[in-house]
């Protein structure tokens, strides 16, 4: 019986690897070179203008890509509005009243379709490129985004609630969650560095600052002014001390027990990921290189390609 269980575990892993490899092989950084050579420059232009107007928008676009990929793969499902047949992922706990940037995606889509002469670029690809361009606009690394994703024709709030890592997760829960998406412990630590930019709502870190012991007491006290025991759930605090700049301060904060979220501080709490956090807290070059590689890896999670899905005319609605 044990050997049979092992067989199915191995079979599941092989099927996942086969799907991931197949999608990976059909994606290419040069996918739009002939069908729409102005696509990438157009996306970059809109992203840069949006981030220049509001620095927080860069973090919002990066977060949309993360949350999109962690549900049913990087398929643009997070952009779909609710309908009689679609329970939007925008209403999931991790996104409700906090996910932003949808209007910017609309602006990008409009500009790209005008540049291409017709809908050629998928909303899923727009999210992937906008995430990269946002990181660059805030001082972070660049990477070649593999393109050719197709858009989903459905979405699932239930799947989003089950798949997006929660701010109260333990290290073991985080590792399991990432493993379920084909990502390892290193990817977990690296991609969590996306919290180098942006803000979080009081409700996501309230329990951490009042009930956890692995937090600098002075840091916790400062946060209590922003996040009282009663009310203030929507009050915002930066995820690290330089929330408008993509850098390694996120990791330095963890070493000092100044992680904003419980799940952040779990990465440096006497566990298996401590050494990697220490490394990144002192080495920008290594972090940037590894972040770029993990973003490419995450961007290939169960991507729709070929004749799968569609190219949406409007990112908020199925054609």
mmCIF file of C-alpha atoms in Angstrom:
data_model
loop_
_atom_site.group_PDB
_atom_site.id
_atom_site.type_symbol
_atom_site.label_atom_id
_atom_site.label_comp_id
_atom_site.label_asym_id
_atom_site.label_seq_id
_atom_site.Cartn_x
_atom_site.Cartn_y
_atom_site.Cartn_z
ATOM 1 C CA UNK A 1 0.000 0.000 0.000
ATOM 2 C CA UNK A 2 2.857 2.381 0.862
ATOM 3 C CA UNK A 3 4.551 1.721 -2.473
ATOM 4 C CA UNK A 4 1.276 2.423 -4.253
ATOM 5 C CA UNK A 5 0.974 5.784 -2.465
ATOM 6 C CA UNK A 6 4.535 6.612 -3.424
ATOM 7 C CA UNK A 7 3.762 5.747 -7.043
ATOM 8 C CA UNK A 8 0.898 8.251 -7.184
ATOM 9 C CA UNK A 9 3.004 10.988 -5.559
ATOM 10 C CA UNK A 10 5.707 10.449 -8.166
ATOM 11 C CA UNK A 11 3.109 10.302 -10.950
ATOM 12 C CA UNK A 12 1.589 13.609 -9.788
ATOM 13 C CA UNK A 13 5.016 15.244 -9.746
ATOM 14 C CA UNK A 14 5.809 13.959 -13.228
ATOM 15 C CA UNK A 15 2.487 15.201 -14.628
ATOM 16 C CA UNK A 16 3.027 18.655 -13.078
ATOM 17 C CA UNK A 17 6.569 18.797 -14.467
ATOM 18 C CA UNK A 18 5.323 17.712 -17.907
ATOM 19 C CA UNK A 19 2.674 20.453 -17.964
ATOM 20 C CA UNK A 20 5.120 23.092 -16.757
ATOM 21 C CA UNK A 21 7.776 22.036 -19.282
ATOM 22 C CA UNK A 22 5.258 22.029 -22.141
ATOM 23 C CA UNK A 23 4.059 25.553 -21.331
ATOM 24 C CA UNK A 24 7.637 26.741 -20.813
ATOM 25 C CA UNK A 25 8.677 25.451 -24.220
ATOM 26 C CA UNK A 26 5.900 27.396 -25.977
ATOM 27 C CA UNK A 27 6.683 30.722 -24.298
ATOM 28 C CA UNK A 28 9.318 33.046 -25.716
ATOM 29 C CA UNK A 29 10.635 36.556 -24.993
ATOM 30 C CA UNK A 30 10.332 37.187 -28.730
ATOM 31 C CA UNK A 31 6.725 36.067 -29.078
ATOM 32 C CA UNK A 32 5.401 39.463 -30.242
ATOM 33 C CA UNK A 33 8.390 40.521 -32.340
ATOM 34 C CA UNK A 34 6.447 40.108 -35.588
ATOM 35 C CA UNK A 35 2.793 40.301 -34.576
ATOM 36 C CA UNK A 36 3.250 43.488 -32.524
ATOM 37 C CA UNK A 37 6.825 44.822 -32.276
ATOM 38 C CA UNK A 38 5.679 47.870 -30.260
ATOM 39 C CA UNK A 39 3.957 45.813 -27.562
ATOM 40 C CA UNK A 40 6.692 45.781 -24.907
ATOM 41 C CA UNK A 41 7.706 49.416 -25.313
ATOM 42 C CA UNK A 42 4.055 50.448 -25.059
ATOM 43 C CA UNK A 43 3.539 48.496 -21.833
ATOM 44 C CA UNK A 44 6.722 49.980 -20.384
ATOM 45 C CA UNK A 45 5.640 53.514 -21.220
ATOM 46 C CA UNK A 46 2.276 53.206 -19.463
ATOM 47 C CA UNK A 47 3.797 51.482 -16.421
ATOM 48 C CA UNK A 48 6.517 54.100 -16.037
ATOM 49 C CA UNK A 49 3.981 56.921 -16.240
ATOM 50 C CA UNK A 50 1.733 55.227 -13.673
ATOM 51 C CA UNK A 51 4.575 54.546 -11.234
ATOM 52 C CA UNK A 52 5.904 58.071 -11.634
ATOM 53 C CA UNK A 53 2.448 59.389 -10.744
ATOM 54 C CA UNK A 54 2.040 57.032 -7.785
ATOM 55 C CA UNK A 55 4.985 54.972 -6.551
ATOM 56 C CA UNK A 56 2.687 52.481 -4.792
ATOM 57 C CA UNK A 57 1.266 51.444 -8.161
ATOM 58 C CA UNK A 58 4.427 49.479 -8.945
ATOM 59 C CA UNK A 59 3.863 47.234 -5.934
ATOM 60 C CA UNK A 60 0.197 46.852 -6.863
ATOM 61 C CA UNK A 61 1.001 45.607 -10.369
ATOM 62 C CA UNK A 62 3.624 43.181 -9.060
ATOM 63 C CA UNK A 63 1.145 41.851 -6.513
ATOM 64 C CA UNK A 64 -1.542 41.320 -9.179
ATOM 65 C CA UNK A 65 0.853 39.127 -11.146
ATOM 66 C CA UNK A 66 1.761 37.126 -8.022
ATOM 67 C CA UNK A 67 -1.851 36.538 -7.048
ATOM 68 C CA UNK A 68 -2.812 35.690 -10.619
ATOM 69 C CA UNK A 69 -0.127 33.025 -10.968
ATOM 70 C CA UNK A 70 -0.889 31.397 -7.609
ATOM 71 C CA UNK A 71 -4.496 30.476 -8.416
ATOM 72 C CA UNK A 72 -4.776 28.496 -11.652
ATOM 73 C CA UNK A 73 -1.555 29.639 -13.250
ATOM 74 C CA UNK A 74 -0.588 32.936 -14.881
ATOM 75 C CA UNK A 75 -3.733 33.295 -16.978
ATOM 76 C CA UNK A 76 -5.150 36.745 -16.180
ATOM 77 C CA UNK A 77 -8.035 35.259 -14.195
ATOM 78 C CA UNK A 78 -7.578 37.814 -11.407
ATOM 79 C CA UNK A 79 -8.668 40.569 -13.801
ATOM 80 C CA UNK A 80 -12.133 39.148 -14.503
ATOM 81 C CA UNK A 81 -15.123 40.890 -12.916
ATOM 82 C CA UNK A 82 -17.957 38.932 -11.330
ATOM 83 C CA UNK A 83 -20.811 37.796 -13.551
ATOM 84 C CA UNK A 84 -23.667 35.317 -13.206
ATOM 85 C CA UNK A 85 -21.191 32.542 -14.017
ATOM 86 C CA UNK A 86 -17.941 33.960 -12.589
ATOM 87 C CA UNK A 87 -17.165 34.481 -8.899
ATOM 88 C CA UNK A 88 -14.366 37.009 -9.272
ATOM 89 C CA UNK A 89 -11.011 36.446 -7.620
ATOM 90 C CA UNK A 90 -11.103 40.144 -6.780
ATOM 91 C CA UNK A 91 -13.468 39.139 -3.955
ATOM 92 C CA UNK A 92 -11.042 36.642 -2.413
ATOM 93 C CA UNK A 93 -9.787 37.452 1.077
ATOM 94 C CA UNK A 94 -6.294 38.305 -0.158
ATOM 95 C CA UNK A 95 -7.620 40.725 -2.791
ATOM 96 C CA UNK A 96 -10.814 42.280 -1.433
ATOM 97 C CA UNK A 97 -10.324 45.968 -0.589
ATOM 98 C CA UNK A 98 -6.587 45.647 -1.184
ATOM 99 C CA UNK A 99 -5.828 44.578 -4.773
ATOM 100 C CA UNK A 100 -5.256 47.625 -6.953
ATOM 101 C CA UNK A 101 -3.972 48.491 -10.413
ATOM 102 C CA UNK A 102 -6.895 47.236 -12.487
ATOM 103 C CA UNK A 103 -7.402 50.645 -14.100
ATOM 104 C CA UNK A 104 -3.735 50.741 -15.090
ATOM 105 C CA UNK A 105 -4.098 47.320 -16.729
ATOM 106 C CA UNK A 106 -7.103 48.714 -18.628
ATOM 107 C CA UNK A 107 -4.956 51.641 -19.806
ATOM 108 C CA UNK A 108 -2.169 49.311 -20.888
ATOM 109 C CA UNK A 109 -4.567 47.057 -22.765
ATOM 110 C CA UNK A 110 -6.081 50.010 -24.628
ATOM 111 C CA UNK A 111 -2.660 51.426 -25.552
ATOM 112 C CA UNK A 112 -1.260 48.043 -26.632
ATOM 113 C CA UNK A 113 -4.279 47.185 -28.795
ATOM 114 C CA UNK A 114 -3.966 50.564 -30.500
ATOM 115 C CA UNK A 115 -0.249 49.981 -31.086
ATOM 116 C CA UNK A 116 -0.902 46.482 -32.453
ATOM 117 C CA UNK A 117 -3.943 47.473 -34.506
ATOM 118 C CA UNK A 118 -6.048 44.744 -32.867
ATOM 119 C CA UNK A 119 -6.144 42.558 -29.724
ATOM 120 C CA UNK A 120 -2.942 40.557 -30.048
ATOM 121 C CA UNK A 121 -1.377 40.683 -26.579
ATOM 122 C CA UNK A 122 -3.064 38.712 -23.815
ATOM 123 C CA UNK A 123 -4.001 40.258 -20.494
ATOM 124 C CA UNK A 124 -1.930 37.555 -18.799
ATOM 125 C CA UNK A 125 1.158 38.682 -20.710
ATOM 126 C CA UNK A 126 0.379 42.312 -19.912
ATOM 127 C CA UNK A 127 0.403 41.457 -16.188
ATOM 128 C CA UNK A 128 3.708 39.586 -16.485
ATOM 129 C CA UNK A 129 5.451 42.411 -18.355
ATOM 130 C CA UNK A 130 3.915 45.134 -16.179
ATOM 131 C CA UNK A 131 5.224 43.341 -13.071
ATOM 132 C CA UNK A 132 8.755 43.313 -14.503
ATOM 133 C CA UNK A 133 8.584 46.941 -15.626
ATOM 134 C CA UNK A 134 7.247 47.991 -12.206
ATOM 135 C CA UNK A 135 10.211 46.393 -10.429
ATOM 136 C CA UNK A 136 12.614 48.116 -12.813
ATOM 137 C CA UNK A 137 10.867 51.473 -12.375
ATOM 138 C CA UNK A 138 11.394 51.174 -8.611
ATOM 139 C CA UNK A 139 15.105 50.427 -8.929
ATOM 140 C CA UNK A 140 15.038 46.641 -9.114
ATOM 141 C CA UNK A 141 16.388 44.092 -11.609
ATOM 142 C CA UNK A 142 15.142 43.321 -15.099
ATOM 143 C CA UNK A 143 14.618 39.961 -16.779
ATOM 144 C CA UNK A 144 13.392 38.598 -20.084
ATOM 145 C CA UNK A 145 9.708 37.802 -19.682
ATOM 146 C CA UNK A 146 8.693 34.726 -21.653
ATOM 147 C CA UNK A 147 5.524 35.529 -23.568
ATOM 148 C CA UNK A 148 2.718 33.800 -25.412
ATOM 149 C CA UNK A 149 0.274 33.186 -22.569
ATOM 150 C CA UNK A 150 -3.424 33.032 -23.324
ATOM 151 C CA UNK A 151 -6.215 34.375 -21.126
ATOM 152 C CA UNK A 152 -8.513 32.191 -19.050
ATOM 153 C CA UNK A 153 -12.246 32.151 -19.678
ATOM 154 C CA UNK A 154 -13.111 31.656 -16.027
ATOM 155 C CA UNK A 155 -12.053 32.607 -12.504
ATOM 156 C CA UNK A 156 -12.578 31.225 -9.009
ATOM 157 C CA UNK A 157 -12.764 33.127 -5.730
ATOM 158 C CA UNK A 158 -12.766 29.779 -3.912
ATOM 159 C CA UNK A 159 -9.549 28.707 -5.637
ATOM 160 C CA UNK A 160 -7.958 32.071 -4.848
ATOM 161 C CA UNK A 161 -8.835 31.728 -1.172
ATOM 162 C CA UNK A 162 -7.310 28.258 -1.147
ATOM 163 C CA UNK A 163 -4.173 29.056 -3.134
ATOM 164 C CA UNK A 164 -2.838 32.526 -2.281
ATOM 165 C CA UNK A 165 -0.475 32.408 0.735
ATOM 166 C CA UNK A 166 -2.005 34.037 3.821
ATOM 167 C CA UNK A 167 -0.201 36.570 6.047
ATOM 168 C CA UNK A 168 -0.683 34.315 9.081
ATOM 169 C CA UNK A 169 0.956 31.238 7.500
ATOM 170 C CA UNK A 170 3.738 29.401 9.331
ATOM 171 C CA UNK A 171 6.994 28.558 7.560
ATOM 172 C CA UNK A 172 5.883 24.977 6.946
ATOM 173 C CA UNK A 173 2.596 26.196 5.461
ATOM 174 C CA UNK A 174 4.448 28.631 3.204
ATOM 175 C CA UNK A 175 6.850 25.930 2.018
ATOM 176 C CA UNK A 176 3.961 23.563 1.273
ATOM 177 C CA UNK A 177 2.017 26.266 -0.553
ATOM 178 C CA UNK A 178 4.947 27.130 -2.795
ATOM 179 C CA UNK A 179 5.748 23.462 -3.380
ATOM 180 C CA UNK A 180 2.171 22.941 -4.567
ATOM 181 C CA UNK A 181 2.901 25.519 -7.278
ATOM 182 C CA UNK A 182 6.178 23.916 -8.338
ATOM 183 C CA UNK A 183 8.302 26.384 -6.374
ATOM 184 C CA UNK A 184 10.929 25.511 -3.759
ATOM 185 C CA UNK A 185 12.181 27.071 -0.503
ATOM 186 C CA UNK A 186 14.604 29.323 -2.330
ATOM 187 C CA UNK A 187 11.793 30.623 -4.551
ATOM 188 C CA UNK A 188 9.768 31.271 -1.382
ATOM 189 C CA UNK A 189 12.463 33.430 0.181
ATOM 190 C CA UNK A 190 13.340 35.175 -3.073
ATOM 191 C CA UNK A 191 9.797 35.965 -4.191
ATOM 192 C CA UNK A 192 8.865 37.153 -0.703
ATOM 193 C CA UNK A 193 11.366 39.912 -1.458
ATOM 194 C CA UNK A 194 8.558 41.420 -3.503
ATOM 195 C CA UNK A 195 7.483 42.778 -0.109
ATOM 196 C CA UNK A 196 10.403 45.159 -0.478
ATOM 197 C CA UNK A 197 7.818 47.488 -1.997
ATOM 198 C CA UNK A 198 4.261 48.371 -1.125
ATOM 199 C CA UNK A 199 1.988 48.519 1.898
ATOM 200 C CA UNK A 200 -0.194 46.184 3.967
ATOM 201 C CA UNK A 201 -3.474 46.749 5.779
ATOM 202 C CA UNK A 202 -3.624 46.702 9.567
ATOM 203 C CA UNK A 203 -5.903 43.663 9.542
ATOM 204 C CA UNK A 204 -3.102 41.586 7.970
ATOM 205 C CA UNK A 205 -0.514 42.322 10.686
ATOM 206 C CA UNK A 206 -2.598 43.106 13.792
ATOM 207 C CA UNK A 207 -2.219 39.646 15.321
ATOM 208 C CA UNK A 208 1.531 39.715 14.681
ATOM 209 C CA UNK A 209 2.189 42.964 16.528
ATOM 210 C CA UNK A 210 -0.043 42.166 19.510
ATOM 211 C CA UNK A 211 0.427 38.429 20.004
ATOM 212 C CA UNK A 212 3.734 37.269 18.473
ATOM 213 C CA UNK A 213 6.988 37.248 20.451
ATOM 214 C CA UNK A 214 9.372 37.200 17.462
ATOM 215 C CA UNK A 215 9.056 40.938 16.808
ATOM 216 C CA UNK A 216 11.168 43.867 17.943
ATOM 217 C CA UNK A 217 9.141 45.460 20.793
ATOM 218 C CA UNK A 218 9.859 49.052 19.738
ATOM 219 C CA UNK A 219 8.825 48.243 16.172
ATOM 220 C CA UNK A 220 5.628 46.619 17.450
ATOM 221 C CA UNK A 221 4.850 49.638 19.605
ATOM 222 C CA UNK A 222 5.221 52.009 16.647
ATOM 223 C CA UNK A 223 2.829 49.905 14.611
ATOM 224 C CA UNK A 224 0.221 49.905 17.384
ATOM 225 C CA UNK A 225 -0.304 53.626 16.815
ATOM 226 C CA UNK A 226 -1.241 52.802 13.200
ATOM 227 C CA UNK A 227 -3.091 49.605 14.039
ATOM 228 C CA UNK A 228 -5.107 49.794 17.293
ATOM 229 C CA UNK A 229 -6.620 46.722 18.911
ATOM 230 C CA UNK A 230 -10.098 47.863 17.913
ATOM 231 C CA UNK A 231 -10.808 49.277 14.458
ATOM 232 C CA UNK A 232 -8.348 50.718 11.961
ATOM 233 C CA UNK A 233 -8.315 47.532 9.887
ATOM 234 C CA UNK A 234 -7.788 49.453 6.635
ATOM 235 C CA UNK A 235 -4.943 51.620 7.954
ATOM 236 C CA UNK A 236 -1.753 51.103 5.957
ATOM 237 C CA UNK A 237 1.849 50.485 6.931
ATOM 238 C CA UNK A 238 4.841 50.053 4.572
ATOM 239 C CA UNK A 239 6.001 46.464 4.143
ATOM 240 C CA UNK A 240 9.556 47.610 4.773
ATOM 241 C CA UNK A 241 11.394 50.814 5.641
ATOM 242 C CA UNK A 242 11.935 51.778 1.976
ATOM 243 C CA UNK A 243 8.560 50.802 0.520
ATOM 244 C CA UNK A 244 8.964 52.898 -2.636
ATOM 245 C CA UNK A 245 12.321 51.366 -3.584
ATOM 246 C CA UNK A 246 13.037 47.792 -4.615
ATOM 247 C CA UNK A 247 16.029 46.820 -2.464
ATOM 248 C CA UNK A 248 17.272 44.384 0.205
ATOM 249 C CA UNK A 249 15.980 46.291 3.255
ATOM 250 C CA UNK A 250 13.134 43.780 3.496
ATOM 251 C CA UNK A 251 15.659 41.090 4.456
ATOM 252 C CA UNK A 252 17.617 43.413 6.763
ATOM 253 C CA UNK A 253 14.352 44.137 8.574
ATOM 254 C CA UNK A 254 13.692 40.415 9.035
ATOM 255 C CA UNK A 255 17.118 39.914 10.604
ATOM 256 C CA UNK A 256 16.252 42.736 13.020
ATOM 257 C CA UNK A 257 12.858 41.121 13.776
ATOM 258 C CA UNK A 258 11.045 43.924 12.014
ATOM 259 C CA UNK A 259 9.004 41.918 9.534
ATOM 260 C CA UNK A 260 5.576 43.493 9.152
ATOM 261 C CA UNK A 261 3.631 40.287 8.542
ATOM 262 C CA UNK A 262 3.743 37.108 10.593
ATOM 263 C CA UNK A 263 4.472 35.192 7.373
ATOM 264 C CA UNK A 264 7.385 37.509 6.596
ATOM 265 C CA UNK A 265 9.073 37.033 9.959
ATOM 266 C CA UNK A 266 8.586 33.266 9.665
ATOM 267 C CA UNK A 267 11.343 33.343 7.031
ATOM 268 C CA UNK A 268 13.792 34.351 9.769
ATOM 269 C CA UNK A 269 12.685 32.627 12.922
ATOM 270 C CA UNK A 270 15.165 29.824 13.571
ATOM 271 C CA UNK A 271 14.066 27.747 10.580
ATOM 272 C CA UNK A 272 15.530 26.372 7.363
ATOM 273 C CA UNK A 273 15.315 29.681 5.491
ATOM 274 C CA UNK A 274 17.334 31.800 7.958
ATOM 275 C CA UNK A 275 20.654 31.520 6.139
ATOM 276 C CA UNK A 276 19.194 32.611 2.799
ATOM 277 C CA UNK A 277 17.567 35.639 4.437
ATOM 278 C CA UNK A 278 20.955 36.550 5.951
ATOM 279 C CA UNK A 279 22.614 36.198 2.551
ATOM 280 C CA UNK A 280 20.160 38.501 0.805
ATOM 281 C CA UNK A 281 20.284 41.048 3.638
ATOM 282 C CA UNK A 282 23.900 41.681 2.695
ATOM 283 C CA UNK A 283 24.058 40.987 -1.052
ATOM 284 C CA UNK A 284 21.934 43.005 -3.472
ATOM 285 C CA UNK A 285 23.500 41.410 -6.547
ATOM 286 C CA UNK A 286 22.651 37.857 -5.478
ATOM 287 C CA UNK A 287 19.096 38.843 -4.549
ATOM 288 C CA UNK A 288 18.482 40.635 -7.842
ATOM 289 C CA UNK A 289 19.803 37.714 -9.891
ATOM 290 C CA UNK A 290 17.795 35.142 -7.958
ATOM 291 C CA UNK A 291 14.641 37.273 -7.951
ATOM 292 C CA UNK A 292 14.775 37.556 -11.730
ATOM 293 C CA UNK A 293 15.205 33.784 -12.100
ATOM 294 C CA UNK A 294 12.357 32.981 -9.701
ATOM 295 C CA UNK A 295 10.044 35.461 -11.436
ATOM 296 C CA UNK A 296 10.690 33.669 -14.735
ATOM 297 C CA UNK A 297 10.002 30.337 -13.036
ATOM 298 C CA UNK A 298 6.788 31.590 -11.410
ATOM 299 C CA UNK A 299 5.648 33.178 -14.675
ATOM 300 C CA UNK A 300 5.530 29.747 -16.301
ATOM 301 C CA UNK A 301 3.150 28.163 -13.797
ATOM 302 C CA UNK A 302 0.465 26.329 -15.796
ATOM 303 C CA UNK A 303 0.350 28.981 -18.511
ATOM 304 C CA UNK A 304 -2.322 28.598 -21.187
ATOM 305 C CA UNK A 305 -0.759 28.457 -24.652
ATOM 306 C CA UNK A 306 -1.580 27.520 -28.239
ATOM 307 C CA UNK A 307 -5.335 27.198 -28.699
ATOM 308 C CA UNK A 308 -6.098 27.188 -24.982
ATOM 309 C CA UNK A 309 -8.085 30.087 -23.569
ATOM 310 C CA UNK A 310 -8.422 33.286 -25.575
ATOM 311 C CA UNK A 311 -7.034 36.767 -26.154
ATOM 312 C CA UNK A 312 -9.482 39.022 -24.337
ATOM 313 C CA UNK A 313 -10.731 42.222 -25.909
ATOM 314 C CA UNK A 314 -11.442 43.594 -22.440
ATOM 315 C CA UNK A 315 -9.308 42.274 -19.573
ATOM 316 C CA UNK A 316 -12.279 42.458 -17.199
ATOM 317 C CA UNK A 317 -14.589 40.273 -19.287
ATOM 318 C CA UNK A 318 -14.568 37.043 -21.255
ATOM 319 C CA UNK A 319 -15.061 37.616 -24.994
#
